[in-house]
Amino acid sequence: MMKSYINYIDYYLPEQTKSASEILREYGKTELGSAFREEKSIERFLNTSKLDRITCFRDRAEFITGVETFVENMLKKTGISPDDIGYLVSANEVLQFFDGFSVCHYVKEKFALSKAVILPILQPCTASLLSMGISTKLFDEEHKYIMILSAYAWPHTLSKWDNKISRCVDFTIMGDGIALTLLSSEKGMFEISTCDMYNYCRTSYNMVNYPDKDKFNRMAMIQEGVDFLNRVSGKYGFKINELSRIIQPNVRKDVYSDVYGAYLDIPSEKFFFNNIPYGGHICDVDILRNLKDYADSDAVAGDIVGLYSIDIEPSYDINYSFITLRSNGKEQ
C-alpha cells in the first residue's frame, strides 16, 4: 500500500462580510428562528459561539472565478501535469449542482483533467478527511494525485435542512468559501499517518423501528465523538493529549474547549480556535483553512496533528472522522 501525503492546501474567503448579529436578527424574524427573537438570546449565542463576521460571496461570478483561480494557481505552483490528477473529489453538493451546472465537471473540462475520475463524497463536513483516509487505496502508477475541492456558497445548495432559508443552523452560522487540497503518493508537507471513520446509524434505525424514541441529542452526539476518539487513540497506541494540535471545525468554541476538553482531559490550547470569529462555518473548508494556517505559522517537522470533524445528516445520523498527520516542516 502506497503512502499518502498532503502536497498543497489553499483556501479563499470572500471579502464581503455580514455581522453575525445582523444575520441572527434577520433569522429571528422567521418562524424557524423564534429562539432568536430576544436580544439576550442573540447575545448569549454570540458569547458562546465567538462568531463575529460571516463571509459571503457577492455573486455567482465571484464563486466561479475563485474556483478557476485556485485550480490554475495549484497547477502553476506544483508544476504537475493535469494528466497526473487521477481523482477530482467533490466535497459538497454546491460543487455538483450550482445554478443548474456541475462545478466539478466544468473544472475537469476547463483544465483538461482528462484522466481524472470525479468522485463525489457527500459528507460536506468530513469529505476531505474521508478522501485522505481512502487515498492510499486509490493511488497507483496511473493515479498519482487526488485533488479535493471543498466549498460552500449559500444559498446555492441542495440543502435538505429545514432552515435553508437562512445561514443559521442550530449551532452556528454558515459562511462562504473555497478550499483546494492536493494529495499524492510523493512526499509533501504532511504525511497521513492514521485514519478512522465511524458512522452512527442508530437514529435512522430507530425512526423505522422505534418511531416514538427520542432523536439523538447534542450531548449524546458529543459523548459518541469522545468515545470514538478514545477508541482510535487506543487502537493506534497514542494519547490524545500527546498530539501537537487538534484541528476541528470552526463551530462553538465552548463545546471543544469546555466539553471535549473536559471529557478528553486535554487543555483547550490543543484545539485550533484562531479562525472561529471570522468566516462562519464553511463545511470542511474549515478543516483545510485551519490546517493551512497552522502549517504556515506553527508547524514544526515531526509534529503529530489530529484532524477531527463530524458530519450531521438531516436525519441526525452522524459521520465521525479522525486523521493524524505527521508534519514534514514548512519547507515542504
GROMACS .gro file of N, CA and C in nm, residues 106-271:
model
  498
  106TYR      N    1  -1.726   2.111  -1.482
  106TYR     CA    2  -1.674   2.229  -1.550
  106TYR      C    3  -1.523   2.238  -1.534
  107VAL      N    4  -1.474   2.217  -1.410
  107VAL     CA    5  -1.330   2.224  -1.383
  107VAL      C    6  -1.254   2.116  -1.461
  108LYS      N    7  -1.310   1.997  -1.467
  108LYS     CA    8  -1.242   1.890  -1.540
  108LYS      C    9  -1.223   1.927  -1.687
  109GLU      N   10  -1.327   1.985  -1.747
  109GLU     CA   11  -1.319   2.023  -1.888
  109GLU      C   12  -1.230   2.146  -1.907
  110LYS      N   13  -1.246   2.246  -1.822
  110LYS     CA   14  -1.172   2.372  -1.834
  110LYS      C   15  -1.021   2.350  -1.827
  111PHE      N   16  -0.976   2.261  -1.739
  111PHE     CA   17  -0.833   2.241  -1.717
  111PHE      C   18  -0.781   2.111  -1.777
  112ALA      N   19  -0.862   2.049  -1.861
  112ALA     CA   20  -0.821   1.928  -1.934
  112ALA      C   21  -0.767   1.820  -1.840
  113LEU      N   22  -0.844   1.794  -1.734
  113LEU     CA   23  -0.806   1.687  -1.642
  113LEU      C   24  -0.857   1.555  -1.700
  114SER      N   25  -0.796   1.516  -1.810
  114SER     CA   26  -0.850   1.409  -1.894
  114SER      C   27  -0.858   1.274  -1.825
  115LYS      N   28  -0.768   1.247  -1.733
  115LYS     CA   29  -0.767   1.116  -1.666
  115LYS      C   30  -0.835   1.117  -1.530
  116ALA      N   31  -0.879   1.234  -1.486
  116ALA     CA   32  -0.938   1.245  -1.352
  116ALA      C   33  -1.078   1.185  -1.349
  117VAL      N   34  -1.101   1.103  -1.248
  117VAL     CA   35  -1.234   1.048  -1.222
  117VAL      C   36  -1.300   1.135  -1.116
  118ILE      N   37  -1.418   1.190  -1.146
  118ILE     CA   38  -1.488   1.273  -1.049
  118ILE      C   39  -1.549   1.183  -0.942
  119LEU      N   40  -1.517   1.214  -0.817
  119LEU     CA   41  -1.559   1.131  -0.705
  119LEU      C   42  -1.638   1.217  -0.605
  120PRO      N   43  -1.770   1.215  -0.612
  120PRO     CA   44  -1.849   1.292  -0.515
  120PRO      C   45  -1.850   1.221  -0.380
  121ILE      N   46  -1.816   1.295  -0.275
  121ILE     CA   47  -1.826   1.242  -0.139
  121ILE      C   48  -1.915   1.339  -0.061
  122LEU      N   49  -2.040   1.305  -0.050
  122LEU     CA   50  -2.139   1.399   0.002
  122LEU      C   51  -2.154   1.389   0.154
  123GLN      N   52  -2.042   1.409   0.220
  123GLN     CA   53  -2.041   1.432   0.365
  123GLN      C   54  -1.971   1.567   0.382
  124PRO      N   55  -2.046   1.676   0.365
  124PRO     CA   56  -1.984   1.808   0.346
  124PRO      C   57  -1.883   1.851   0.452
  125CYS      N   58  -1.898   1.805   0.575
  125CYS     CA   59  -1.806   1.848   0.680
  125CYS      C   60  -1.692   1.750   0.704
  126THR      N   61  -1.694   1.635   0.637
  126THR     CA   62  -1.589   1.535   0.657
  126THR      C   63  -1.533   1.480   0.525
  127ALA      N   64  -1.575   1.536   0.410
  127ALA     CA   65  -1.536   1.478   0.281
  127ALA      C   66  -1.385   1.477   0.260
  128SER      N   67  -1.317   1.585   0.298
  128SER     CA   68  -1.172   1.588   0.276
  128SER      C   69  -1.103   1.486   0.366
  129LEU      N   70  -1.153   1.466   0.488
  129LEU     CA   71  -1.093   1.367   0.578
  129LEU      C   72  -1.117   1.226   0.523
  130LEU      N   73  -1.237   1.202   0.476
  130LEU     CA   74  -1.267   1.071   0.417
  130LEU      C   75  -1.179   1.047   0.295
  131SER      N   76  -1.156   1.150   0.216
  131SER     CA   77  -1.069   1.138   0.098
  131SER      C   78  -0.926   1.104   0.139
  132MET      N   79  -0.879   1.169   0.244
  132MET     CA   80  -0.744   1.138   0.294
  132MET      C   81  -0.737   0.992   0.339
  133GLY      N   82  -0.845   0.947   0.402
  133GLY     CA   83  -0.846   0.810   0.453
  133GLY      C   84  -0.841   0.704   0.345
  134ILE      N   85  -0.910   0.730   0.234
  134ILE     CA   86  -0.915   0.628   0.128
  134ILE      C   87  -0.806   0.649   0.023
  135SER      N   88  -0.728   0.756   0.035
  135SER     CA   89  -0.632   0.789  -0.071
  135SER      C   90  -0.530   0.679  -0.094
  136THR      N   91  -0.483   0.614   0.013
  136THR     CA   92  -0.381   0.510  -0.005
  136THR      C   93  -0.433   0.393  -0.087
  137LYS      N   94  -0.563   0.375  -0.086
  137LYS     CA   95  -0.623   0.265  -0.163
  137LYS      C   96  -0.648   0.304  -0.308
  138LEU      N   97  -0.639   0.434  -0.338
  138LEU     CA   98  -0.667   0.481  -0.474
  138LEU      C   99  -0.541   0.505  -0.556
  139PHE      N  100  -0.430   0.533  -0.489
  139PHE     CA  101  -0.308   0.564  -0.561
  139PHE      C  102  -0.250   0.440  -0.630
  140ASP      N  103  -0.205   0.459  -0.753
  140ASP     CA  104  -0.127   0.358  -0.825
  140ASP      C  105  -0.040   0.432  -0.926
  141GLU      N  106   0.025   0.361  -1.015
  141GLU     CA  107   0.117   0.424  -1.110
  141GLU      C  108   0.047   0.522  -1.203
  142GLU      N  109  -0.081   0.498  -1.231
  142GLU     CA  110  -0.156   0.584  -1.321
  142GLU      C  111  -0.223   0.700  -1.248
  143HIS      N  112  -0.264   0.675  -1.123
  143HIS     CA  113  -0.334   0.776  -1.045
  143HIS      C  114  -0.242   0.824  -0.932
  144LYS      N  115  -0.168   0.932  -0.958
  144LYS     CA  116  -0.066   0.978  -0.865
  144LYS      C  117  -0.113   1.091  -0.774
  145TYR      N  118  -0.217   1.160  -0.816
  145TYR     CA  119  -0.264   1.276  -0.739
  145TYR      C  120  -0.416   1.273  -0.724
  146ILE      N  121  -0.461   1.324  -0.611
  146ILE     CA  122  -0.603   1.342  -0.585
  146ILE      C  123  -0.625   1.488  -0.551
  147MET      N  124  -0.712   1.554  -0.626
  147MET     CA  125  -0.744   1.694  -0.599
  147MET      C  126  -0.880   1.700  -0.531
  148ILE      N  127  -0.886   1.766  -0.415
  148ILE     CA  128  -1.011   1.778  -0.340
  148ILE      C  129  -1.058   1.923  -0.347
  149LEU      N  130  -1.178   1.943  -0.396
  149LEU     CA  131  -1.241   2.075  -0.395
  149LEU      C  132  -1.347   2.077  -0.286
  150SER      N  133  -1.339   2.175  -0.198
  150SER     CA  134  -1.441   2.195  -0.095
  150SER      C  135  -1.494   2.337  -0.109
  151ALA      N  136  -1.623   2.354  -0.083
  151ALA     CA  137  -1.681   2.488  -0.096
  151ALA      C  138  -1.816   2.496  -0.027
  152TYR      N  139  -1.855   2.618   0.004
  152TYR     CA  140  -1.992   2.646   0.043
  152TYR      C  141  -2.027   2.783  -0.011
  153ALA      N  142  -2.146   2.792  -0.072
  153ALA     CA  143  -2.191   2.919  -0.131
  153ALA      C  144  -2.341   2.928  -0.112
  154TRP      N  145  -2.381   2.982   0.000
  154TRP     CA  146  -2.524   2.993   0.030
  154TRP      C  147  -2.587   3.099  -0.059
  155PRO      N  148  -2.711   3.079  -0.110
  155PRO     CA  149  -2.798   2.963  -0.089
  155PRO      C  150  -2.793   2.863  -0.205
  156HIS      N  151  -2.685   2.866  -0.283
  156HIS     CA  152  -2.673   2.777  -0.398
  156HIS      C  153  -2.636   2.637  -0.351
  157THR      N  154  -2.729   2.566  -0.298
  157THR     CA  155  -2.703   2.433  -0.242
  157THR      C  156  -2.828   2.350  -0.249
  158LEU      N  157  -2.812   2.220  -0.247
  158LEU     CA  158  -2.926   2.128  -0.243
  158LEU      C  159  -2.957   2.092  -0.099
  159SER      N  160  -2.935   2.188  -0.009
  159SER     CA  161  -2.953   2.162   0.134
  159SER      C  162  -3.087   2.097   0.163
  160LYS      N  163  -3.080   1.991   0.241
  160LYS     CA  164  -3.202   1.919   0.281
  160LYS      C  165  -3.250   1.963   0.418
  161TRP      N  166  -3.183   2.064   0.475
  161TRP     CA  167  -3.222   2.109   0.607
  161TRP      C  168  -3.341   2.203   0.600
  162ASP      N  169  -3.425   2.199   0.703
  162ASP     CA  170  -3.544   2.283   0.707
  162ASP      C  171  -3.509   2.432   0.710
  163ASN      N  172  -3.397   2.466   0.772
  163ASN     CA  173  -3.364   2.608   0.787
  163ASN      C  174  -3.275   2.661   0.675
  164LYS      N  175  -3.289   2.605   0.554
  164LYS     CA  176  -3.209   2.650   0.440
  164LYS      C  177  -3.245   2.793   0.399
  165ILE      N  178  -3.356   2.849   0.453
  165ILE     CA  179  -3.393   2.987   0.423
  165ILE      C  180  -3.297   3.085   0.488
  166SER      N  181  -3.210   3.038   0.574
  166SER     CA  182  -3.117   3.124   0.644
  166SER      C  183  -2.981   3.058   0.652
  167ARG      N  184  -2.878   3.140   0.678
  167ARG     CA  185  -2.745   3.085   0.703
  167ARG      C  186  -2.736   3.020   0.841
  168CYS      N  187  -2.836   3.043   0.925
  168CYS     CA  188  -2.832   2.993   1.062
  168CYS      C  189  -2.868   2.845   1.069
  169VAL      N  190  -2.793   2.771   1.147
  169VAL     CA  191  -2.830   2.636   1.186
  169VAL      C  192  -2.831   2.634   1.339
  170ASP      N  193  -2.861   2.522   1.397
  170ASP     CA  194  -2.879   2.517   1.542
  170ASP      C  195  -2.757   2.565   1.620
  171PHE      N  196  -2.638   2.539   1.568
  171PHE     CA  197  -2.517   2.557   1.647
  171PHE      C  198  -2.419   2.658   1.590
  172THR      N  199  -2.449   2.716   1.470
  172THR     CA  200  -2.354   2.809   1.410
  172THR      C  201  -2.422   2.887   1.298
  173ILE      N  202  -2.344   2.967   1.226
  173ILE     CA  203  -2.391   3.038   1.107
  173ILE      C  204  -2.301   2.998   0.991
  174MET      N  205  -2.360   2.963   0.879
  174MET     CA  206  -2.283   2.917   0.764
  174MET      C  207  -2.222   3.036   0.689
  175GLY      N  208  -2.093   3.024   0.656
  175GLY     CA  209  -2.024   3.123   0.575
  175GLY      C  210  -1.989   3.066   0.439
  176ASP      N  211  -1.934   3.150   0.353
  176ASP     CA  212  -1.896   3.109   0.217
  176ASP      C  213  -1.745   3.100   0.204
  177GLY      N  214  -1.699   3.010   0.120
  177GLY     CA  215  -1.556   2.998   0.094
  177GLY      C  216  -1.525   2.879   0.007
  178ILE      N  217  -1.399   2.868  -0.031
  178ILE     CA  218  -1.350   2.760  -0.119
  178ILE      C  219  -1.218   2.709  -0.062
  179ALA      N  220  -1.193   2.581  -0.074
  179ALA     CA  221  -1.062   2.525  -0.038
  179ALA      C  222  -1.023   2.420  -0.141
  180LEU      N  223  -0.894   2.408  -0.163
  180LEU     CA  224  -0.841   2.307  -0.255
  180LEU      C  225  -0.724   2.238  -0.187
  181THR      N  226  -0.721   2.107  -0.196
  181THR     CA  227  -0.613   2.026  -0.139
  181THR      C  228  -0.564   1.927  -0.244
  182LEU      N  229  -0.434   1.906  -0.248
  182LEU     CA  230  -0.377   1.808  -0.338
  182LEU      C  231  -0.308   1.700  -0.256
  183LEU      N  232  -0.352   1.576  -0.275
  183LEU     CA  233  -0.290   1.460  -0.211
  183LEU      C  234  -0.205   1.388  -0.314
  184SER      N  235  -0.097   1.325  -0.267
  184SER     CA  236  -0.015   1.247  -0.360
  184SER      C  237   0.055   1.135  -0.287
  185SER      N  238   0.115   1.047  -0.364
  185SER     CA  239   0.192   0.938  -0.307
  185SER      C  240   0.340   0.977  -0.293
  186GLU      N  241   0.371   1.104  -0.324
  186GLU     CA  242   0.507   1.155  -0.311
  186GLU      C  243   0.514   1.249  -0.191
  187LYS      N  244   0.633   1.266  -0.135
  187LYS     CA  245   0.648   1.340  -0.010
  187LYS      C  246   0.592   1.482  -0.019
  188GLY      N  247   0.522   1.523   0.087
  188GLY     CA  248   0.464   1.656   0.092
  188GLY      C  249   0.475   1.715   0.231
  189MET      N  250   0.399   1.822   0.257
  189MET     CA  251   0.412   1.894   0.385
  189MET      C  252   0.363   1.811   0.503
  190PHE      N  253   0.264   1.723   0.480
  190PHE     CA  254   0.215   1.634   0.585
  190PHE      C  255   0.204   1.492   0.530
  191GLU      N  256   0.246   1.396   0.611
  191GLU     CA  257   0.221   1.256   0.579
  191GLU      C  258   0.098   1.209   0.655
  192ILE      N  259   0.006   1.143   0.587
  192ILE     CA  260  -0.113   1.090   0.652
  192ILE      C  261  -0.076   0.962   0.724
  193SER      N  262  -0.084   0.966   0.857
  193SER     CA  263  -0.035   0.854   0.939
  193SER      C  264  -0.145   0.753   0.969
  194THR      N  265  -0.257   0.799   1.025
  194THR     CA  266  -0.367   0.709   1.059
  194THR      C  267  -0.499   0.774   1.016
  195CYS      N  268  -0.598   0.691   0.995
  195CYS     CA  269  -0.730   0.744   0.959
  195CYS      C  270  -0.837   0.647   1.008
  196ASP      N  271  -0.941   0.704   1.066
  196ASP     CA  272  -1.053   0.622   1.112
  196ASP      C  273  -1.183   0.697   1.090
  197MET      N  274  -1.287   0.623   1.053
  197MET     CA  275  -1.420   0.678   1.030
  197MET      C  276  -1.520   0.594   1.109
  198TYR      N  277  -1.626   0.659   1.151
  198TYR     CA  278  -1.730   0.588   1.225
  198TYR      C  279  -1.865   0.649   1.192
  199ASN      N  280  -1.960   0.567   1.153
  199ASN     CA  281  -2.096   0.612   1.121
  199ASN      C  282  -2.191   0.572   1.232
  200TYR      N  283  -2.251   0.671   1.295
  200TYR     CA  284  -2.356   0.644   1.394
  200TYR      C  285  -2.489   0.638   1.319
  201CYS      N  286  -2.549   0.521   1.311
  201CYS     CA  287  -2.667   0.497   1.227
  201CYS      C  288  -2.794   0.470   1.307
  202ARG      N  289  -2.784   0.476   1.439
  202ARG     CA  290  -2.896   0.435   1.523
  202ARG      C  291  -3.019   0.523   1.506
  203THR      N  292  -2.999   0.651   1.472
  203THR     CA  293  -3.113   0.742   1.461
  203THR      C  294  -3.210   0.698   1.352
  204SER      N  295  -3.158   0.670   1.233
  204SER     CA  296  -3.246   0.625   1.124
  204SER      C  297  -3.305   0.488   1.155
  205TYR      N  298  -3.225   0.403   1.217
  205TYR     CA  299  -3.276   0.270   1.255
  205TYR      C  300  -3.395   0.284   1.349
  206ASN      N  301  -3.381   0.375   1.447
  206ASN     CA  302  -3.490   0.395   1.542
  206ASN      C  303  -3.612   0.459   1.476
  207MET      N  304  -3.589   0.547   1.378
  207MET     CA  305  -3.702   0.611   1.310
  207MET      C  306  -3.790   0.509   1.240
  208VAL      N  307  -3.728   0.402   1.191
  208VAL     CA  308  -3.803   0.297   1.122
  208VAL      C  309  -3.866   0.199   1.221
  209ASN      N  310  -3.787   0.160   1.320
  209ASN     CA  311  -3.830   0.053   1.410
  209ASN      C  312  -3.889   0.102   1.543
  210TYR      N  313  -3.846   0.217   1.589
  210TYR     CA  314  -3.894   0.271   1.716
  210TYR      C  315  -3.926   0.420   1.700
  211PRO      N  316  -4.029   0.453   1.624
  211PRO     CA  317  -4.057   0.593   1.589
  211PRO      C  318  -4.086   0.684   1.708
  212ASP      N  319  -4.122   0.629   1.822
  212ASP     CA  320  -4.151   0.712   1.939
  212ASP      C  321  -4.028   0.746   2.021
  213LYS      N  322  -3.916   0.686   1.986
  213LYS     CA  323  -3.792   0.708   2.063
  213LYS      C  324  -3.738   0.848   2.032
  214ASP      N  325  -3.686   0.915   2.133
  214ASP     CA  326  -3.630   1.049   2.114
  214ASP      C  327  -3.513   1.047   2.016
  215LYS      N  328  -3.498   1.158   1.941
  215LYS     CA  329  -3.385   1.170   1.850
  215LYS      C  330  -3.255   1.188   1.927
  216PHE      N  331  -3.147   1.158   1.859
  216PHE     CA  332  -3.013   1.174   1.912
  216PHE      C  333  -2.994   1.320   1.952
  217ASN      N  334  -2.953   1.348   2.075
  217ASN     CA  335  -2.937   1.487   2.118
  217ASN      C  336  -2.790   1.530   2.115
  218ARG      N  337  -2.767   1.657   2.139
  218ARG     CA  338  -2.633   1.714   2.121
  218ARG      C  339  -2.531   1.654   2.218
  219MET      N  340  -2.567   1.638   2.343
  219MET     CA  341  -2.471   1.581   2.438
  219MET      C  342  -2.438   1.437   2.405
  220ALA      N  343  -2.539   1.362   2.360
  220ALA     CA  344  -2.513   1.224   2.318
  220ALA      C  345  -2.420   1.222   2.197
  221MET      N  346  -2.437   1.317   2.107
  221MET     CA  347  -2.351   1.328   1.989
  221MET      C  348  -2.207   1.355   2.030
  222ILE      N  349  -2.188   1.444   2.127
  222ILE     CA  350  -2.053   1.474   2.174
  222ILE      C  351  -1.992   1.353   2.245
  223GLN      N  352  -2.070   1.288   2.331
  223GLN     CA  353  -2.019   1.171   2.403
  223GLN      C  354  -1.979   1.061   2.307
  224GLU      N  355  -2.059   1.042   2.201
  224GLU     CA  356  -2.025   0.942   2.099
  224GLU      C  357  -1.893   0.978   2.032
  225GLY      N  358  -1.873   1.109   2.009
  225GLY     CA  359  -1.747   1.154   1.949
  225GLY      C  360  -1.629   1.132   2.040
  226VAL      N  361  -1.646   1.159   2.168
  226VAL     CA  362  -1.539   1.135   2.266
  226VAL      C  363  -1.504   0.987   2.270
  227ASP      N  364  -1.605   0.902   2.273
  227ASP     CA  365  -1.580   0.757   2.275
  227ASP      C  366  -1.504   0.713   2.149
  228PHE      N  367  -1.542   0.770   2.036
  228PHE     CA  368  -1.476   0.739   1.909
  228PHE      C  369  -1.328   0.779   1.915
  229LEU      N  370  -1.299   0.899   1.962
  229LEU     CA  371  -1.161   0.946   1.971
  229LEU      C  372  -1.079   0.858   2.067
  230ASN      N  373  -1.138   0.817   2.176
  230ASN     CA  374  -1.068   0.729   2.270
  230ASN      C  375  -1.041   0.592   2.209
  231ARG      N  376  -1.137   0.541   2.130
  231ARG     CA  377  -1.115   0.412   2.062
  231ARG      C  378  -1.000   0.422   1.962
  232VAL      N  379  -0.998   0.531   1.887
  232VAL     CA  380  -0.893   0.548   1.786
  232VAL      C  381  -0.756   0.560   1.852
  233SER      N  382  -0.746   0.641   1.955
  233SER     CA  383  -0.617   0.657   2.021
  233SER      C  384  -0.570   0.526   2.083
  234GLY      N  385  -0.663   0.448   2.138
  234GLY     CA  386  -0.628   0.317   2.193
  234GLY      C  387  -0.583   0.221   2.085
  235LYS      N  388  -0.650   0.226   1.971
  235LYS     CA  389  -0.618   0.137   1.859
  235LYS      C  390  -0.474   0.159   1.809
  236TYR      N  391  -0.432   0.286   1.803
  236TYR     CA  392  -0.300   0.317   1.747
  236TYR      C  393  -0.194   0.342   1.853
  237GLY      N  394  -0.232   0.335   1.979
  237GLY     CA  395  -0.135   0.342   2.086
  237GLY      C  396  -0.079   0.480   2.115
  238PHE      N  397  -0.163   0.583   2.103
  238PHE     CA  398  -0.119   0.715   2.144
  238PHE      C  399  -0.229   0.778   2.231
  239LYS      N  400  -0.193   0.886   2.300
  239LYS     CA  401  -0.290   0.958   2.381
  239LYS      C  402  -0.327   1.088   2.311
  240ILE      N  403  -0.455   1.127   2.320
  240ILE     CA  404  -0.500   1.248   2.253
  240ILE      C  405  -0.419   1.369   2.298
  241ASN      N  406  -0.383   1.374   2.427
  241ASN     CA  407  -0.310   1.492   2.476
  241ASN      C  408  -0.163   1.493   2.432
  242GLU      N  409  -0.119   1.387   2.363
  242GLU     CA  410   0.017   1.385   2.309
  242GLU      C  411   0.025   1.453   2.172
  243LEU      N  412  -0.091   1.479   2.110
  243LEU     CA  413  -0.091   1.545   1.979
  243LEU      C  414  -0.045   1.690   1.992
  244SER      N  415   0.028   1.737   1.892
  244SER     CA  416   0.074   1.875   1.894
  244SER      C  417  -0.042   1.972   1.885
  245ARG      N  418  -0.142   1.938   1.804
  245ARG     CA  419  -0.259   2.022   1.787
  245ARG      C  420  -0.374   1.938   1.734
  246ILE      N  421  -0.495   1.980   1.766
  246ILE     CA  422  -0.615   1.917   1.709
  246ILE      C  423  -0.688   2.023   1.627
  247ILE      N  424  -0.705   1.994   1.499
  247ILE     CA  425  -0.775   2.085   1.408
  247ILE      C  426  -0.921   2.040   1.399
  248GLN      N  427  -1.014   2.128   1.434
  248GLN     CA  428  -1.156   2.095   1.436
  248GLN      C  429  -1.232   2.201   1.355
  249PRO      N  430  -1.361   2.179   1.327
  249PRO     CA  431  -1.439   2.280   1.254
  249PRO      C  432  -1.452   2.409   1.334
  250ASN      N  433  -1.483   2.517   1.265
  250ASN     CA  434  -1.500   2.647   1.329
  250ASN      C  435  -1.642   2.665   1.381
  251VAL      N  436  -1.677   2.585   1.479
  251VAL     CA  437  -1.809   2.592   1.542
  251VAL      C  438  -1.794   2.586   1.693
  252ARG      N  439  -1.874   2.662   1.764
  252ARG     CA  440  -1.891   2.655   1.908
  252ARG      C  441  -1.761   2.630   1.985
  253LYS      N  442  -1.686   2.734   2.004
  253LYS     CA  443  -1.560   2.722   2.079
  253LYS      C  444  -1.582   2.656   2.215
  254ASP      N  445  -1.695   2.690   2.280
  254ASP     CA  446  -1.720   2.636   2.414
  254ASP      C  447  -1.734   2.485   2.415
  255VAL      N  448  -1.791   2.428   2.307
  255VAL     CA  449  -1.809   2.283   2.300
  255VAL      C  450  -1.674   2.212   2.303
  256TYR      N  451  -1.577   2.265   2.225
  256TYR     CA  452  -1.447   2.199   2.219
  256TYR      C  453  -1.361   2.232   2.341
  257SER      N  454  -1.356   2.359   2.379
  257SER     CA  455  -1.269   2.396   2.490
  257SER      C  456  -1.319   2.341   2.623
  258ASP      N  457  -1.451   2.344   2.644
  258ASP     CA  458  -1.506   2.304   2.774
  258ASP      C  459  -1.549   2.157   2.778
  259VAL      N  460  -1.630   2.116   2.679
  259VAL     CA  461  -1.689   1.982   2.685
  259VAL      C  462  -1.590   1.875   2.637
  260TYR      N  463  -1.543   1.888   2.514
  260TYR     CA  464  -1.444   1.790   2.465
  260TYR      C  465  -1.319   1.795   2.551
  261GLY      N  466  -1.276   1.916   2.585
  261GLY     CA  467  -1.156   1.930   2.667
  261GLY      C  468  -1.168   1.857   2.799
  262ALA      N  469  -1.285   1.869   2.864
  262ALA     CA  470  -1.305   1.803   2.994
  262ALA      C  471  -1.313   1.652   2.979
  263TYR      N  472  -1.391   1.605   2.881
  263TYR     CA  473  -1.407   1.460   2.862
  263TYR      C  474  -1.275   1.392   2.823
  264LEU      N  475  -1.195   1.461   2.741
  264LEU     CA  476  -1.070   1.402   2.693
  264LEU      C  477  -0.952   1.436   2.784
  265ASP      N  478  -0.976   1.522   2.882
  265ASP     CA  479  -0.872   1.564   2.976
  265ASP      C  480  -0.753   1.626   2.903
  266ILE      N  481  -0.785   1.722   2.816
  266ILE     CA  482  -0.681   1.794   2.742
  266ILE      C  483  -0.705   1.944   2.757
  267PRO      N  484  -0.599   2.025   2.753
  267PRO     CA  485  -0.617   2.171   2.765
  267PRO      C  486  -0.680   2.228   2.639
  268SER      N  487  -0.754   2.334   2.654
  268SER     CA  488  -0.822   2.395   2.539
  268SER      C  489  -0.722   2.444   2.434
  269GLU      N  490  -0.598   2.471   2.476
  269GLU     CA  491  -0.496   2.520   2.382
  269GLU      C  492  -0.460   2.417   2.275
  270LYS      N  493  -0.498   2.291   2.297
  270LYS     CA  494  -0.470   2.188   2.197
  270LYS      C  495  -0.552   2.211   2.070
  271PHE      N  496  -0.670   2.274   2.084
  271PHE     CA  497  -0.757   2.298   1.969
  271PHE      C  498  -0.714   2.425   1.895
   0.00000   0.00000   0.00000
